[in-house]
């Protein structure tokens, strides 16, 4: 990232004119820009023109420079750009104030970011991105028989560049040549895909991982394919390749690559390696020293009150939350840990380690000393809901409330139909869902006690009439 111009006031407000050079810079902007900020950039606006009274109205795209008040931010690694949606802040020749507009910011496109209050975390993130180079990224080829996936592991994200799926012949007696031929075709296809999507000069290290000996065979095939395409690798480029054994050819094997001792020297200073190593240390302490490893906001906040946090693990999804109250309380913990000489590690949601941390409420802490009293504290209901450990029973009032469990636009079509059926079925009842469940349990208990209580149970002593029995001889006689 490049800073073209910067002006920050003493009260914390100001603007910064930036230029995003890599995809990591765009991801940083996703975490820095929030609802209520202002973005100014060169864009195109569709303007309607009326040439003549008898002719149709035509529309023309006119380049103009607009400033919008950000309402939402979208980022797609495949698109290689970031999109800001909002409303214009001033009246110009082509637009009026308050009109909706979308700014598409791509790589090497300058833009101006204005904030009412710049947080220290935001300025530190921009400063750290200035030192990152394109060569700090890592390429990984993870494969097993019939499946190959090519990844780019960057500072803030892990993106899939290509996926190869082919059917490989099974092992059969007398048909070994057919299986070897199909595996060779698969390796050649994966090697050609690698040559199309990966530039070796832009990568710091290239890890080839697989189970058995297939990764060794792939590297040999890759070198032969490069020679056939008249793009042979130089000696310096060949030194970038590292062979690692993993259990499968899917994304979760990236954690095995990052934790493998063979890649320790090559990935010593990368962010993904440090995050994976810290998370592995935390998971180990949860099993061996549970009084020094806690997750969830309630436990982490109590540990912060005791000034006991040595390392704070937090997901960037919590820091860029649209809920201002939620965002401020997490940022306050981050500031307190830094003030108490603790280490703060912000995990990216696009890394496997960040995905695993999000499954554990998105925040965790490694303590300096054990706190036994925290083990007796229970988690909050909303934290249990986020970890997936418990599904809470909601009343029918939840669907009509202003603050739902999640925004309405994120409900699936099936959930919408279930809610409409629920409201239509139980609209006439005044009891809530939990009260109806309690009443139903009481009725069930009454029925069970009545069934097993011999005093209340009235038995019918009259025996039914005996059933007529017919023999084979009777059937023969009746047939005659």
CSV table of C-alpha atoms in Angstrom, one decimal:
chain,number,residue,atom,x,y,z
A,1,UNK,CA,0.0,0.0,0.0
A,2,UNK,CA,1.1,3.6,-0.7
A,3,UNK,CA,0.2,6.8,1.1
A,4,UNK,CA,-0.2,9.6,-1.4
A,5,UNK,CA,-1.4,12.3,1.0
A,6,UNK,CA,-2.3,12.4,4.7
A,7,UNK,CA,-3.8,15.0,7.0
A,8,UNK,CA,-4.8,14.0,10.6
A,9,UNK,CA,-6.2,16.6,13.1
A,10,UNK,CA,-5.5,16.6,16.8
A,11,UNK,CA,-9.1,15.6,17.6
A,12,UNK,CA,-8.6,12.3,15.6
A,13,UNK,CA,-10.4,13.3,12.4
A,14,UNK,CA,-8.8,13.6,9.0
A,15,UNK,CA,-8.2,12.0,5.7
A,16,UNK,CA,-5.7,9.7,4.0
A,17,UNK,CA,-5.2,9.3,0.2
A,18,UNK,CA,-4.2,5.8,-0.5
A,19,UNK,CA,-3.2,3.5,-3.4
A,20,UNK,CA,-3.8,-0.3,-3.0
A,21,UNK,CA,-1.1,-2.3,-4.7
A,22,UNK,CA,-1.9,-5.9,-3.6
A,23,UNK,CA,-5.0,-7.9,-2.7
A,24,UNK,CA,-3.9,-7.8,1.0
A,25,UNK,CA,-4.3,-4.0,0.8
A,26,UNK,CA,-7.9,-4.4,-0.3
A,27,UNK,CA,-8.5,-6.7,2.6
A,28,UNK,CA,-7.0,-4.1,4.9
A,29,UNK,CA,-9.5,-1.6,3.6
A,30,UNK,CA,-12.4,-4.0,4.3
A,31,UNK,CA,-11.3,-3.9,8.0
A,32,UNK,CA,-10.5,-0.2,8.1
A,33,UNK,CA,-13.5,1.4,6.3
A,34,UNK,CA,-16.7,1.3,8.3
A,35,UNK,CA,-20.2,2.5,8.0
A,36,UNK,CA,-20.3,6.3,8.2
A,37,UNK,CA,-16.9,6.9,6.7
A,38,UNK,CA,-16.4,8.9,3.5
A,39,UNK,CA,-14.8,7.7,0.3
A,40,UNK,CA,-13.9,9.9,-2.7
A,41,UNK,CA,-12.6,8.5,-6.0
A,42,UNK,CA,-12.9,8.8,-9.7
A,43,UNK,CA,-15.9,6.9,-11.0
A,44,UNK,CA,-18.4,6.7,-13.9
A,45,UNK,CA,-22.1,7.8,-13.6
A,46,UNK,CA,-24.8,6.9,-16.1
A,47,UNK,CA,-26.4,10.1,-17.3
A,48,UNK,CA,-29.6,10.3,-19.3
A,49,UNK,CA,-29.6,12.6,-22.3
A,50,UNK,CA,-32.4,13.7,-24.5
A,51,UNK,CA,-31.1,14.6,-28.0
A,52,UNK,CA,-34.4,15.5,-29.7
A,53,UNK,CA,-38.1,15.7,-28.8
A,54,UNK,CA,-38.9,12.9,-31.2
A,55,UNK,CA,-36.0,10.7,-30.3
A,56,UNK,CA,-35.6,8.2,-27.5
A,57,UNK,CA,-33.8,9.2,-24.3
A,58,UNK,CA,-30.2,7.8,-24.4
A,59,UNK,CA,-27.9,7.2,-21.5
A,60,UNK,CA,-24.2,7.9,-21.5
A,61,UNK,CA,-21.5,7.0,-18.9
A,62,UNK,CA,-19.7,10.2,-17.8
A,63,UNK,CA,-16.5,10.1,-15.7
A,64,UNK,CA,-16.7,12.2,-12.6
A,65,UNK,CA,-15.2,12.4,-9.1
A,66,UNK,CA,-17.7,11.7,-6.3
A,67,UNK,CA,-17.6,11.4,-2.5
A,68,UNK,CA,-20.1,9.0,-0.8
A,69,UNK,CA,-21.1,8.3,2.7
A,70,UNK,CA,-20.4,4.6,3.1
A,71,UNK,CA,-23.3,2.4,3.9
A,72,UNK,CA,-21.8,-1.1,3.2
A,73,UNK,CA,-18.6,-2.6,2.0
A,74,UNK,CA,-18.2,-5.7,-0.1
A,75,UNK,CA,-15.0,-7.6,-1.0
A,76,UNK,CA,-14.4,-10.6,-3.3
A,77,UNK,CA,-10.9,-12.1,-3.7
A,78,UNK,CA,-11.8,-13.4,-7.2
A,79,UNK,CA,-13.0,-9.9,-8.3
A,80,UNK,CA,-9.8,-8.3,-7.2
A,81,UNK,CA,-11.5,-5.2,-6.1
A,82,UNK,CA,-13.5,-3.7,-3.2
A,83,UNK,CA,-17.0,-2.1,-3.5
A,84,UNK,CA,-18.3,0.8,-1.4
A,85,UNK,CA,-22.1,1.4,-1.5
A,86,UNK,CA,-23.5,4.7,-0.1
A,87,UNK,CA,-25.0,8.1,-0.8
A,88,UNK,CA,-23.4,11.2,-2.3
A,89,UNK,CA,-22.5,13.9,0.1
A,90,UNK,CA,-22.7,17.0,-2.2
A,91,UNK,CA,-24.4,18.2,-5.3
A,92,UNK,CA,-22.4,18.3,-8.5
A,93,UNK,CA,-23.0,18.8,-12.2
A,94,UNK,CA,-24.3,15.2,-12.7
A,95,UNK,CA,-25.7,14.1,-9.3
A,96,UNK,CA,-27.6,15.6,-6.4
A,97,UNK,CA,-26.9,15.2,-2.7
A,98,UNK,CA,-28.3,11.9,-1.3
A,99,UNK,CA,-28.3,9.9,-4.5
A,100,UNK,CA,-27.2,6.3,-4.2
A,101,UNK,CA,-23.9,5.4,-5.8
A,102,UNK,CA,-21.4,2.5,-5.7
A,103,UNK,CA,-17.6,3.1,-6.0
A,104,UNK,CA,-15.6,0.2,-7.3
A,105,UNK,CA,-12.0,0.5,-6.2
A,106,UNK,CA,-9.5,-1.8,-7.9
A,107,UNK,CA,-5.7,-2.2,-7.7
A,108,UNK,CA,-3.5,0.9,-8.4
A,109,UNK,CA,-6.6,3.2,-8.2
A,110,UNK,CA,-6.1,6.2,-5.9
A,111,UNK,CA,-8.9,7.1,-3.5
A,112,UNK,CA,-9.4,9.4,-0.5
A,113,UNK,CA,-10.6,8.0,2.9
A,114,UNK,CA,-12.1,10.5,5.5
A,115,UNK,CA,-13.0,9.5,9.0
A,116,UNK,CA,-14.4,11.4,11.9
A,117,UNK,CA,-12.2,9.5,14.3
A,118,UNK,CA,-9.2,7.5,13.4
A,119,UNK,CA,-8.5,4.5,15.7
A,120,UNK,CA,-4.9,3.6,16.6
A,121,UNK,CA,-5.6,0.1,15.2
A,122,UNK,CA,-6.5,1.6,11.8
A,123,UNK,CA,-3.4,3.8,11.5
A,124,UNK,CA,-1.2,0.9,12.7
A,125,UNK,CA,-2.7,-1.4,10.1
A,126,UNK,CA,-1.9,1.1,7.3
A,127,UNK,CA,1.6,1.5,8.5
A,128,UNK,CA,2.2,-2.2,8.7
A,129,UNK,CA,0.9,-2.7,5.1
A,130,UNK,CA,3.5,-0.2,3.8
A,131,UNK,CA,6.3,-2.7,4.5
A,132,UNK,CA,4.7,-5.7,2.9
A,133,UNK,CA,6.0,-6.8,-0.5
A,134,UNK,CA,4.4,-8.9,-3.2
A,135,UNK,CA,7.1,-11.6,-2.8
A,136,UNK,CA,6.0,-12.3,0.7
A,137,UNK,CA,3.1,-14.5,-0.5
A,138,UNK,CA,3.3,-18.3,-0.6
A,139,UNK,CA,2.0,-20.7,-3.2
A,140,UNK,CA,0.9,-24.2,-2.2
A,141,UNK,CA,-0.1,-27.2,-4.3
A,142,UNK,CA,-2.1,-29.8,-2.2
A,143,UNK,CA,-3.0,-33.0,-4.0
A,144,UNK,CA,-3.8,-36.6,-3.8
A,145,UNK,CA,-4.9,-39.1,-6.5
A,146,UNK,CA,-7.6,-37.4,-8.6
A,147,UNK,CA,-7.7,-34.1,-6.6
A,148,UNK,CA,-5.4,-31.1,-6.8
A,149,UNK,CA,-5.9,-27.6,-5.4
A,150,UNK,CA,-3.6,-24.6,-6.0
A,151,UNK,CA,-3.6,-21.9,-3.3
A,152,UNK,CA,-2.0,-18.5,-2.7
A,153,UNK,CA,-1.4,-17.9,1.0
A,154,UNK,CA,-1.0,-14.2,1.5
A,155,UNK,CA,-0.7,-12.1,4.6
A,156,UNK,CA,-4.4,-11.7,5.2
A,157,UNK,CA,-6.1,-14.3,3.0
A,158,UNK,CA,-5.9,-17.7,1.4
A,159,UNK,CA,-7.3,-17.8,-2.1
A,160,UNK,CA,-7.9,-20.8,-4.4
A,161,UNK,CA,-6.4,-20.2,-7.8
A,162,UNK,CA,-7.3,-23.5,-9.5
A,163,UNK,CA,-8.9,-26.9,-8.7
A,164,UNK,CA,-8.3,-30.1,-10.7
A,165,UNK,CA,-10.7,-33.0,-10.3
A,166,UNK,CA,-10.2,-36.1,-12.5
A,167,UNK,CA,-11.2,-39.8,-12.3
A,168,UNK,CA,-8.3,-42.1,-11.7
A,169,UNK,CA,-8.5,-45.8,-12.5
A,170,UNK,CA,-8.6,-48.1,-9.6
A,171,UNK,CA,-6.1,-50.8,-8.7
A,172,UNK,CA,-6.8,-54.0,-10.5
A,173,UNK,CA,-4.8,-57.1,-11.0
A,174,UNK,CA,-3.4,-57.1,-14.6
A,175,UNK,CA,-4.5,-53.5,-15.3
A,176,UNK,CA,-1.6,-51.7,-13.6
A,177,UNK,CA,-0.6,-49.8,-16.8
A,178,UNK,CA,-4.0,-48.2,-17.1
A,179,UNK,CA,-3.9,-46.8,-13.6
A,180,UNK,CA,-0.4,-45.4,-14.1
A,181,UNK,CA,-1.5,-43.8,-17.3
A,182,UNK,CA,-4.5,-42.1,-15.7
A,183,UNK,CA,-2.4,-40.8,-12.8
A,184,UNK,CA,0.2,-39.4,-15.3
A,185,UNK,CA,-2.6,-37.6,-17.2
A,186,UNK,CA,-3.9,-36.2,-13.9
A,187,UNK,CA,-0.4,-34.9,-12.9
A,188,UNK,CA,0.2,-33.3,-16.4
A,189,UNK,CA,-3.2,-31.6,-16.2
A,190,UNK,CA,-2.4,-30.2,-12.7
A,191,UNK,CA,1.1,-29.1,-13.8
A,192,UNK,CA,-0.4,-27.2,-16.8
A,193,UNK,CA,-2.9,-25.5,-14.5
A,194,UNK,CA,0.0,-24.5,-12.2
A,195,UNK,CA,1.9,-22.9,-15.1
A,196,UNK,CA,-1.2,-20.9,-16.1
A,197,UNK,CA,-2.0,-19.5,-12.7
A,198,UNK,CA,1.2,-19.2,-10.7
A,199,UNK,CA,4.2,-16.9,-11.4
A,200,UNK,CA,7.1,-18.4,-9.6
A,201,UNK,CA,9.1,-15.1,-9.5
A,202,UNK,CA,6.3,-13.5,-7.4
A,203,UNK,CA,6.3,-16.2,-4.7
A,204,UNK,CA,8.6,-16.5,-1.7
A,205,UNK,CA,8.1,-20.2,-1.4
A,206,UNK,CA,6.2,-22.9,-3.3
A,207,UNK,CA,5.1,-25.9,-1.2
A,208,UNK,CA,4.1,-29.1,-3.0
A,209,UNK,CA,2.2,-31.3,-0.5
A,210,UNK,CA,0.5,-34.7,-0.9
A,211,UNK,CA,0.2,-38.1,0.6
A,212,UNK,CA,2.4,-41.0,-0.4
A,213,UNK,CA,4.8,-40.2,-3.2
A,214,UNK,CA,2.4,-38.3,-5.5
A,215,UNK,CA,3.9,-34.9,-4.6
A,216,UNK,CA,7.3,-36.1,-5.7
A,217,UNK,CA,5.9,-37.3,-9.0
A,218,UNK,CA,4.1,-34.0,-9.5
A,219,UNK,CA,7.3,-32.0,-9.1
A,220,UNK,CA,9.0,-34.2,-11.7
A,221,UNK,CA,6.1,-33.8,-14.0
A,222,UNK,CA,6.0,-30.1,-13.5
A,223,UNK,CA,9.6,-29.7,-14.4
A,224,UNK,CA,9.1,-31.8,-17.6
A,225,UNK,CA,6.0,-29.8,-18.6
A,226,UNK,CA,7.9,-26.5,-18.1
A,227,UNK,CA,10.6,-27.7,-20.4
A,228,UNK,CA,8.0,-28.7,-23.0
A,229,UNK,CA,6.3,-25.3,-22.8
A,230,UNK,CA,9.7,-23.6,-23.4
A,231,UNK,CA,9.5,-22.1,-19.9
A,232,UNK,CA,12.2,-24.0,-17.9
A,233,UNK,CA,12.8,-23.1,-14.3
A,234,UNK,CA,16.1,-21.6,-13.3
A,235,UNK,CA,18.2,-22.9,-10.5
A,236,UNK,CA,17.0,-20.1,-8.2
A,237,UNK,CA,13.4,-20.9,-9.0
A,238,UNK,CA,13.9,-24.6,-8.3
A,239,UNK,CA,15.2,-23.8,-4.9
A,240,UNK,CA,11.8,-22.3,-3.9
A,241,UNK,CA,10.0,-25.7,-4.1
A,242,UNK,CA,9.5,-27.5,-0.8
A,243,UNK,CA,8.1,-31.0,-0.6
A,244,UNK,CA,5.7,-31.8,2.4
A,245,UNK,CA,3.7,-34.9,3.2
A,246,UNK,CA,0.0,-34.3,4.2
A,247,UNK,CA,-3.0,-36.5,4.8
A,248,UNK,CA,-5.2,-35.3,1.9
A,249,UNK,CA,-5.5,-32.8,-0.9
A,250,UNK,CA,-8.0,-30.5,0.6
A,251,UNK,CA,-7.9,-27.1,2.3
A,252,UNK,CA,-7.6,-28.3,5.8
A,253,UNK,CA,-4.2,-29.8,4.9
A,254,UNK,CA,-2.8,-26.2,4.8
A,255,UNK,CA,-2.7,-26.3,8.6
A,256,UNK,CA,-0.4,-29.3,8.3
A,257,UNK,CA,1.8,-27.5,5.9
A,258,UNK,CA,2.1,-24.4,8.2
A,259,UNK,CA,2.9,-26.6,11.2
A,260,UNK,CA,5.3,-28.9,9.4
A,261,UNK,CA,9.0,-28.6,10.5
A,262,UNK,CA,10.1,-28.8,6.9
A,263,UNK,CA,8.5,-25.4,6.1
A,264,UNK,CA,9.7,-23.7,9.3
A,265,UNK,CA,12.7,-21.9,7.7
A,266,UNK,CA,10.7,-20.9,4.6
A,267,UNK,CA,7.7,-19.6,6.5
A,268,UNK,CA,9.5,-18.3,9.6
A,269,UNK,CA,8.3,-14.7,9.3
A,270,UNK,CA,4.9,-15.1,7.6
A,271,UNK,CA,1.7,-14.1,9.4
A,272,UNK,CA,-0.1,-17.3,8.5
A,273,UNK,CA,2.7,-19.4,10.1
A,274,UNK,CA,2.6,-17.4,13.3
A,275,UNK,CA,-1.2,-17.5,13.5
A,276,UNK,CA,-1.3,-21.2,13.0
A,277,UNK,CA,1.4,-21.8,15.6
A,278,UNK,CA,-0.3,-19.6,18.2
A,279,UNK,CA,-3.6,-21.3,17.7
A,280,UNK,CA,-2.0,-24.7,18.0
A,281,UNK,CA,-0.4,-23.6,21.3
A,282,UNK,CA,-3.8,-22.4,22.6
A,283,UNK,CA,-5.5,-25.7,21.7
A,284,UNK,CA,-2.8,-27.6,23.5
A,285,UNK,CA,-3.2,-25.5,26.6
A,286,UNK,CA,-7.0,-26.0,26.6
A,287,UNK,CA,-6.2,-29.8,27.0
A,288,UNK,CA,-3.2,-29.6,29.3
A,289,UNK,CA,-3.7,-26.3,31.3
A,290,UNK,CA,-7.3,-25.3,31.0
A,291,UNK,CA,-6.9,-22.7,33.7
A,292,UNK,CA,-4.6,-20.6,31.4
A,293,UNK,CA,-6.6,-20.8,28.1
A,294,UNK,CA,-10.1,-19.3,27.8
A,295,UNK,CA,-12.3,-18.3,24.9
A,296,UNK,CA,-15.5,-16.2,24.7
A,297,UNK,CA,-16.0,-12.6,25.5
A,298,UNK,CA,-17.1,-13.1,29.1
A,299,UNK,CA,-14.1,-15.1,30.1
A,300,UNK,CA,-11.6,-13.0,28.2
A,301,UNK,CA,-13.1,-9.8,29.7
A,302,UNK,CA,-12.8,-11.2,33.2
A,303,UNK,CA,-9.2,-12.2,32.5
A,304,UNK,CA,-8.5,-8.7,31.3
A,305,UNK,CA,-9.8,-7.3,34.6
A,306,UNK,CA,-7.1,-9.4,36.4
A,307,UNK,CA,-4.5,-8.1,33.9
A,308,UNK,CA,-3.7,-11.7,33.2
A,309,UNK,CA,-3.8,-11.8,29.3
A,310,UNK,CA,-0.4,-12.6,27.8
A,311,UNK,CA,-1.6,-13.3,24.2
A,312,UNK,CA,-5.0,-12.2,22.8
A,313,UNK,CA,-6.4,-14.0,19.8
A,314,UNK,CA,-9.1,-12.1,18.0
A,315,UNK,CA,-10.8,-12.4,14.7
A,316,UNK,CA,-11.0,-9.5,12.3
A,317,UNK,CA,-14.7,-10.2,11.8
A,318,UNK,CA,-15.4,-8.9,15.4
A,319,UNK,CA,-13.3,-5.7,14.8
A,320,UNK,CA,-15.2,-4.8,11.6
A,321,UNK,CA,-18.6,-5.5,13.1
A,322,UNK,CA,-21.4,-3.1,12.0
A,323,UNK,CA,-22.7,-3.0,15.5
A,324,UNK,CA,-20.8,0.0,17.1
A,325,UNK,CA,-21.3,-1.2,20.7
A,326,UNK,CA,-20.0,-4.6,19.9
A,327,UNK,CA,-17.0,-3.2,18.0
A,328,UNK,CA,-16.1,-0.8,20.7
A,329,UNK,CA,-16.1,-3.4,23.5
A,330,UNK,CA,-13.7,-5.6,21.5
A,331,UNK,CA,-11.4,-2.7,20.6
A,332,UNK,CA,-11.3,-1.7,24.3
A,333,UNK,CA,-10.0,-5.2,25.2
A,334,UNK,CA,-7.4,-4.9,22.4
A,335,UNK,CA,-6.2,-1.5,23.8
A,336,UNK,CA,-6.1,-2.8,27.4
A,337,UNK,CA,-4.0,-5.8,26.4
A,338,UNK,CA,-1.5,-3.6,24.5
A,339,UNK,CA,-1.4,-1.2,27.4
A,340,UNK,CA,-0.5,-4.1,29.8
A,341,UNK,CA,2.4,-5.2,27.5
A,342,UNK,CA,0.4,-8.1,26.1
A,343,UNK,CA,0.5,-9.5,22.6
A,344,UNK,CA,-2.4,-9.0,20.3
A,345,UNK,CA,-2.9,-11.3,17.2
A,346,UNK,CA,-5.6,-10.4,14.7
A,347,UNK,CA,-6.6,-13.5,12.7
A,348,UNK,CA,-7.9,-13.2,9.2
A,349,UNK,CA,-11.2,-14.9,8.5
A,350,UNK,CA,-9.9,-16.1,5.1
A,351,UNK,CA,-7.2,-18.2,6.7
A,352,UNK,CA,-7.9,-21.7,8.0
A,353,UNK,CA,-6.7,-20.6,11.5
A,354,UNK,CA,-9.1,-17.7,11.4
A,355,UNK,CA,-12.0,-20.0,10.4
A,356,UNK,CA,-11.2,-22.2,13.3
A,357,UNK,CA,-11.1,-19.3,15.7
A,358,UNK,CA,-14.5,-18.0,14.4
A,359,UNK,CA,-15.9,-21.4,15.5
A,360,UNK,CA,-14.8,-20.5,19.1
A,361,UNK,CA,-16.7,-17.1,19.3
A,362,UNK,CA,-13.8,-15.3,17.5
A,363,UNK,CA,-11.9,-14.3,20.7
A,364,UNK,CA,-9.6,-16.3,22.9
A,365,UNK,CA,-6.7,-15.6,25.4
A,366,UNK,CA,-3.6,-17.3,26.7
A,367,UNK,CA,-3.0,-16.1,30.3
A,368,UNK,CA,0.2,-15.3,32.2
A,369,UNK,CA,-0.9,-17.3,35.2
A,370,UNK,CA,-3.7,-19.7,35.9
A,371,UNK,CA,-7.1,-18.4,37.1
A,372,UNK,CA,-9.1,-21.2,38.7
A,373,UNK,CA,-12.2,-19.1,39.4
A,374,UNK,CA,-12.8,-18.6,35.7
A,375,UNK,CA,-13.4,-22.3,35.1
A,376,UNK,CA,-16.5,-22.2,37.2
A,377,UNK,CA,-18.0,-19.3,35.2
A,378,UNK,CA,-20.6,-20.3,32.6
A,379,UNK,CA,-20.7,-18.9,29.1
A,380,UNK,CA,-23.3,-16.4,28.0
A,381,UNK,CA,-26.3,-17.6,26.0
A,382,UNK,CA,-25.2,-15.7,22.9
A,383,UNK,CA,-21.7,-17.1,23.1
A,384,UNK,CA,-23.1,-20.7,23.3
A,385,UNK,CA,-25.2,-19.9,20.2
A,386,UNK,CA,-22.1,-18.7,18.3
A,387,UNK,CA,-20.1,-21.8,19.2
A,388,UNK,CA,-22.9,-24.1,18.1
A,389,UNK,CA,-22.9,-25.9,21.4
A,390,UNK,CA,-26.5,-25.2,22.2
A,391,UNK,CA,-29.6,-24.2,20.1
A,392,UNK,CA,-31.7,-21.8,22.2
A,393,UNK,CA,-35.5,-22.0,22.2
A,394,UNK,CA,-36.9,-18.7,20.9
A,395,UNK,CA,-40.5,-17.6,21.5
A,396,UNK,CA,-42.8,-16.5,18.7
A,397,UNK,CA,-42.3,-12.9,19.7
A,398,UNK,CA,-38.8,-13.1,18.3
A,399,UNK,CA,-40.0,-13.0,14.7
A,400,UNK,CA,-42.0,-9.7,15.3
A,401,UNK,CA,-39.2,-8.0,17.3
A,402,UNK,CA,-37.1,-5.2,15.9
A,403,UNK,CA,-33.8,-6.9,16.9
A,404,UNK,CA,-33.9,-10.5,15.5
A,405,UNK,CA,-31.4,-13.2,16.0
A,406,UNK,CA,-29.9,-12.2,12.6
A,407,UNK,CA,-31.0,-9.7,9.9
A,408,UNK,CA,-33.9,-10.8,7.8
A,409,UNK,CA,-32.0,-10.8,4.6
A,410,UNK,CA,-29.8,-13.6,5.8
A,411,UNK,CA,-32.7,-16.0,6.4
A,412,UNK,CA,-33.0,-18.8,3.8
A,413,UNK,CA,-36.2,-19.3,1.9
A,414,UNK,CA,-37.0,-22.5,3.8
A,415,UNK,CA,-36.6,-20.7,7.2
A,416,UNK,CA,-39.0,-17.9,5.9
A,417,UNK,CA,-41.6,-20.5,5.0
A,418,UNK,CA,-41.2,-22.2,8.4
A,419,UNK,CA,-41.6,-18.9,10.2
A,420,UNK,CA,-44.7,-18.0,8.2
A,421,UNK,CA,-46.3,-21.4,8.9
A,422,UNK,CA,-45.4,-21.0,12.6
A,423,UNK,CA,-47.0,-17.6,12.8
A,424,UNK,CA,-50.1,-18.8,10.9
A,425,UNK,CA,-50.5,-22.0,13.0
A,426,UNK,CA,-50.0,-20.5,16.4
A,427,UNK,CA,-51.4,-16.9,15.9
A,428,UNK,CA,-54.5,-17.6,17.9
A,429,UNK,CA,-52.6,-18.8,21.0
A,430,UNK,CA,-51.7,-16.2,23.6
A,431,UNK,CA,-49.0,-18.3,25.1
A,432,UNK,CA,-45.4,-18.1,23.9
A,433,UNK,CA,-43.5,-21.1,22.5
A,434,UNK,CA,-41.7,-21.9,25.8
A,435,UNK,CA,-44.9,-21.6,27.8
A,436,UNK,CA,-46.7,-24.0,25.4
A,437,UNK,CA,-43.9,-26.5,25.8
A,438,UNK,CA,-44.2,-26.3,29.6
A,439,UNK,CA,-48.0,-26.9,29.3
A,440,UNK,CA,-47.4,-29.8,27.0
A,441,UNK,CA,-44.9,-31.4,29.4
A,442,UNK,CA,-47.4,-31.2,32.2
A,443,UNK,CA,-50.0,-33.0,30.2
A,444,UNK,CA,-47.6,-35.7,29.3
A,445,UNK,CA,-46.6,-36.2,32.9
A,446,UNK,CA,-50.3,-36.4,33.9
A,447,UNK,CA,-50.9,-39.0,31.3
A,448,UNK,CA,-47.9,-41.1,32.3
A,449,UNK,CA,-48.8,-40.9,36.1
A,450,UNK,CA,-52.4,-41.9,35.2
A,451,UNK,CA,-51.2,-44.9,33.2
A,452,UNK,CA,-49.0,-46.2,36.0
A,453,UNK,CA,-51.3,-45.4,38.9
A,454,UNK,CA,-53.4,-48.6,39.6
A,455,UNK,CA,-55.9,-46.8,41.8
A,456,UNK,CA,-57.0,-44.3,39.0
A,457,UNK,CA,-56.6,-46.9,36.3
A,458,UNK,CA,-60.0,-48.6,35.5
A,459,UNK,CA,-59.5,-52.0,33.9
A,460,UNK,CA,-62.2,-53.7,31.8
A,461,UNK,CA,-62.8,-57.2,33.4
A,462,UNK,CA,-65.0,-58.4,30.6
A,463,UNK,CA,-63.2,-60.9,28.4
A,464,UNK,CA,-63.8,-60.7,24.7
A,465,UNK,CA,-65.5,-63.5,22.8
A,466,UNK,CA,-63.3,-66.4,21.7
A,467,UNK,CA,-62.1,-66.2,18.1
A,468,UNK,CA,-63.4,-69.0,15.8
A,469,UNK,CA,-60.7,-71.4,14.7
A,470,UNK,CA,-60.9,-73.2,11.4
A,471,UNK,CA,-59.0,-76.3,10.4
A,472,UNK,CA,-57.9,-77.4,7.0
A,473,UNK,CA,-60.7,-80.0,7.0
A,474,UNK,CA,-63.4,-77.3,7.6
A,475,UNK,CA,-62.1,-75.4,4.6
A,476,UNK,CA,-62.3,-78.5,2.4
A,477,UNK,CA,-65.9,-79.3,3.5
A,478,UNK,CA,-67.0,-75.7,2.9
A,479,UNK,CA,-65.5,-75.8,-0.6
A,480,UNK,CA,-67.5,-78.9,-1.4
